[in-house]
Amino acid sequence: GFRRQMRQIFLESAGAHLQTLQAYKDKEGMFTRSPIWNFKVHYRAKELAAAVKELQAELLIEESGEALHELASQAGNQSDGIAAPASVTSATIRHHEESSCKRQRLGSL
């Protein structure tokens, strides 16, 4: 679906985003004005890089959890209707609850 596609795009480009933020590390904490629109800019590359890394880690876990869930579903379909183990199911549910909390925190940055 849409989320899976957006996750894949983010994960593919996260390294480039982090590289770009590295270029601004010397400006950390500085203030300036936008040359065209004259709005105030505060360089917080370190904070943003930490948020990108946190989101990257979260999405990698989510992706691996989905892969495990898909494998368990496929195995269940091929083995006379035996469902995925409860540990896989509860780990997936717990992960989604934790991800929701992290997304809410990142959304407030």
PDB file of C-alpha atoms in Angstrom:
ATOM      1  CA  GLY A   1       0.000   0.000   0.000  1.00  0.00           C
ATOM      2  CA  PHE A   2       0.804   3.655   0.233  1.00  0.00           C
ATOM      3  CA  ARG A   3       2.588   3.473   3.595  1.00  0.00           C
ATOM      4  CA  ARG A   4       4.805   0.620   2.417  1.00  0.00           C
ATOM      5  CA  GLN A   5       5.756   2.596  -0.694  1.00  0.00           C
ATOM      6  CA  MET A   6       6.515   5.770   1.296  1.00  0.00           C
ATOM      7  CA  ARG A   7       8.545   3.749   3.818  1.00  0.00           C
ATOM      8  CA  GLN A   8      10.602   2.255   0.999  1.00  0.00           C
ATOM      9  CA  ILE A   9      11.248   5.680  -0.557  1.00  0.00           C
ATOM     10  CA  PHE A  10      12.292   7.141   2.801  1.00  0.00           C
ATOM     11  CA  LEU A  11      14.588   4.226   3.601  1.00  0.00           C
ATOM     12  CA  GLU A  12      16.218   4.480   0.174  1.00  0.00           C
ATOM     13  CA  SER A  13      16.867   8.218   0.576  1.00  0.00           C
ATOM     14  CA  ALA A  14      17.612   8.487   4.326  1.00  0.00           C
ATOM     15  CA  GLY A  15      21.362   8.146   3.751  1.00  0.00           C
ATOM     16  CA  ALA A  16      21.357  11.051   1.311  1.00  0.00           C
ATOM     17  CA  HIS A  17      19.327  13.176   3.753  1.00  0.00           C
ATOM     18  CA  LEU A  18      21.824  12.425   6.521  1.00  0.00           C
ATOM     19  CA  GLN A  19      24.728  13.324   4.219  1.00  0.00           C
ATOM     20  CA  THR A  20      23.096  16.659   3.421  1.00  0.00           C
ATOM     21  CA  LEU A  21      22.627  17.368   7.117  1.00  0.00           C
ATOM     22  CA  GLN A  22      26.338  16.637   7.690  1.00  0.00           C
ATOM     23  CA  ALA A  23      27.133  19.530   5.363  1.00  0.00           C
ATOM     24  CA  TYR A  24      25.373  21.878   7.823  1.00  0.00           C
ATOM     25  CA  LYS A  25      27.006  20.616  11.038  1.00  0.00           C
ATOM     26  CA  ASP A  26      29.293  23.686  11.259  1.00  0.00           C
ATOM     27  CA  LYS A  27      26.235  25.955  11.265  1.00  0.00           C
ATOM     28  CA  GLU A  28      24.590  24.131  14.203  1.00  0.00           C
ATOM     29  CA  GLY A  29      22.738  26.566  16.456  1.00  0.00           C
ATOM     30  CA  MET A  30      23.253  29.570  14.167  1.00  0.00           C
ATOM     31  CA  PHE A  31      20.482  31.900  13.038  1.00  0.00           C
ATOM     32  CA  THR A  32      20.232  33.594   9.673  1.00  0.00           C
ATOM     33  CA  ARG A  33      17.620  34.994   7.306  1.00  0.00           C
ATOM     34  CA  SER A  34      16.400  33.431   4.101  1.00  0.00           C
ATOM     35  CA  PRO A  35      17.855  35.427   1.199  1.00  0.00           C
ATOM     36  CA  ILE A  36      14.663  35.387  -0.863  1.00  0.00           C
ATOM     37  CA  TRP A  37      11.770  35.411   1.614  1.00  0.00           C
ATOM     38  CA  ASN A  38      13.608  36.958   4.578  1.00  0.00           C
ATOM     39  CA  PHE A  39      12.246  34.479   7.137  1.00  0.00           C
ATOM     40  CA  LYS A  40      14.327  33.488  10.147  1.00  0.00           C
ATOM     41  CA  VAL A  41      16.275  30.205   9.886  1.00  0.00           C
ATOM     42  CA  HIS A  42      17.660  28.323  12.889  1.00  0.00           C
ATOM     43  CA  TYR A  43      20.134  25.569  12.008  1.00  0.00           C
ATOM     44  CA  ARG A  44      19.353  22.428  14.017  1.00  0.00           C
ATOM     45  CA  ALA A  45      20.953  19.808  11.794  1.00  0.00           C
ATOM     46  CA  LYS A  46      22.002  17.615  14.741  1.00  0.00           C
ATOM     47  CA  GLU A  47      18.443  17.404  16.086  1.00  0.00           C
ATOM     48  CA  LEU A  48      17.005  16.732  12.645  1.00  0.00           C
ATOM     49  CA  ALA A  49      19.634  14.053  11.916  1.00  0.00           C
ATOM     50  CA  ALA A  50      18.712  12.332  15.195  1.00  0.00           C
ATOM     51  CA  ALA A  51      15.029  12.397  14.207  1.00  0.00           C
ATOM     52  CA  VAL A  52      15.832  10.997  10.748  1.00  0.00           C
ATOM     53  CA  LYS A  53      17.913   8.198  12.297  1.00  0.00           C
ATOM     54  CA  GLU A  54      15.157   7.390  14.791  1.00  0.00           C
ATOM     55  CA  LEU A  55      12.547   7.260  12.043  1.00  0.00           C
ATOM     56  CA  GLN A  56      14.885   5.193   9.877  1.00  0.00           C
ATOM     57  CA  ALA A  57      15.336   2.658  12.706  1.00  0.00           C
ATOM     58  CA  GLU A  58      11.600   2.567  13.378  1.00  0.00           C
ATOM     59  CA  LEU A  59      10.783   1.992   9.721  1.00  0.00           C
ATOM     60  CA  LEU A  60      13.413  -0.738   9.403  1.00  0.00           C
ATOM     61  CA  ILE A  61      11.856  -2.528  12.380  1.00  0.00           C
ATOM     62  CA  GLU A  62       8.404  -2.034  10.899  1.00  0.00           C
ATOM     63  CA  GLU A  63       9.582  -3.393   7.569  1.00  0.00           C
ATOM     64  CA  SER A  64      11.173  -6.453   9.158  1.00  0.00           C
ATOM     65  CA  GLY A  65       8.042  -7.001  11.273  1.00  0.00           C
ATOM     66  CA  GLU A  66       5.907  -6.914   8.136  1.00  0.00           C
ATOM     67  CA  ALA A  67       8.255  -9.347   6.428  1.00  0.00           C
ATOM     68  CA  LEU A  68       8.012 -11.733   9.400  1.00  0.00           C
ATOM     69  CA  HIS A  69       4.240 -11.370   9.418  1.00  0.00           C
ATOM     70  CA  GLU A  70       4.075 -12.124   5.691  1.00  0.00           C
ATOM     71  CA  LEU A  71       6.322 -15.158   6.111  1.00  0.00           C
ATOM     72  CA  ALA A  72       4.212 -16.422   8.994  1.00  0.00           C
ATOM     73  CA  SER A  73       1.055 -15.891   6.943  1.00  0.00           C
ATOM     74  CA  GLN A  74       2.528 -17.730   3.972  1.00  0.00           C
ATOM     75  CA  ALA A  75       3.671 -20.579   6.197  1.00  0.00           C
ATOM     76  CA  GLY A  76       0.222 -20.685   7.789  1.00  0.00           C
ATOM     77  CA  ASN A  77      -1.445 -20.862   4.392  1.00  0.00           C
ATOM     78  CA  GLN A  78       0.808 -23.690   3.292  1.00  0.00           C
ATOM     79  CA  SER A  79       0.539 -25.775   6.460  1.00  0.00           C
ATOM     80  CA  ASP A  80      -3.109 -26.771   6.652  1.00  0.00           C
ATOM     81  CA  GLY A  81      -4.304 -23.475   8.130  1.00  0.00           C
ATOM     82  CA  ILE A  82      -1.971 -23.306  11.128  1.00  0.00           C
ATOM     83  CA  ALA A  83      -1.742 -19.682  12.235  1.00  0.00           C
ATOM     84  CA  ALA A  84       1.392 -17.734  13.070  1.00  0.00           C
ATOM     85  CA  PRO A  85       2.719 -18.274  16.579  1.00  0.00           C
ATOM     86  CA  ALA A  86       1.233 -16.019  19.255  1.00  0.00           C
ATOM     87  CA  SER A  87       4.681 -14.516  19.908  1.00  0.00           C
ATOM     88  CA  VAL A  88       4.871 -13.206  16.329  1.00  0.00           C
ATOM     89  CA  THR A  89       1.353 -11.799  16.530  1.00  0.00           C
ATOM     90  CA  SER A  90       1.866 -10.094  19.895  1.00  0.00           C
ATOM     91  CA  ALA A  91       5.275  -8.724  18.837  1.00  0.00           C
ATOM     92  CA  THR A  92       3.684  -7.230  15.734  1.00  0.00           C
ATOM     93  CA  ILE A  93       0.877  -5.631  17.743  1.00  0.00           C
ATOM     94  CA  ARG A  94       3.324  -4.301  20.366  1.00  0.00           C
ATOM     95  CA  HIS A  95       5.535  -2.874  17.598  1.00  0.00           C
ATOM     96  CA  HIS A  96       2.599  -1.048  15.970  1.00  0.00           C
ATOM     97  CA  GLU A  97       1.612   0.479  19.332  1.00  0.00           C
ATOM     98  CA  GLU A  98       5.186   1.676  19.961  1.00  0.00           C
ATOM     99  CA  SER A  99       5.447   3.033  16.413  1.00  0.00           C
ATOM    100  CA  SER A 100       2.278   5.066  16.854  1.00  0.00           C
ATOM    101  CA  CYS A 101       3.691   6.696  19.993  1.00  0.00           C
ATOM    102  CA  LYS A 102       6.984   7.528  18.246  1.00  0.00           C
ATOM    103  CA  ARG A 103       5.186   8.983  15.227  1.00  0.00           C
ATOM    104  CA  GLN A 104       3.128  11.208  17.510  1.00  0.00           C
ATOM    105  CA  ARG A 105       6.322  12.456  19.211  1.00  0.00           C
ATOM    106  CA  LEU A 106       8.053  13.120  15.860  1.00  0.00           C
ATOM    107  CA  GLY A 107       4.976  14.913  14.573  1.00  0.00           C
ATOM    108  CA  SER A 108       5.224  17.396  17.433  1.00  0.00           C
ATOM    109  CA  LEU A 109       8.831  18.430  16.544  1.00  0.00           C
TER     110      LEU A 109
END
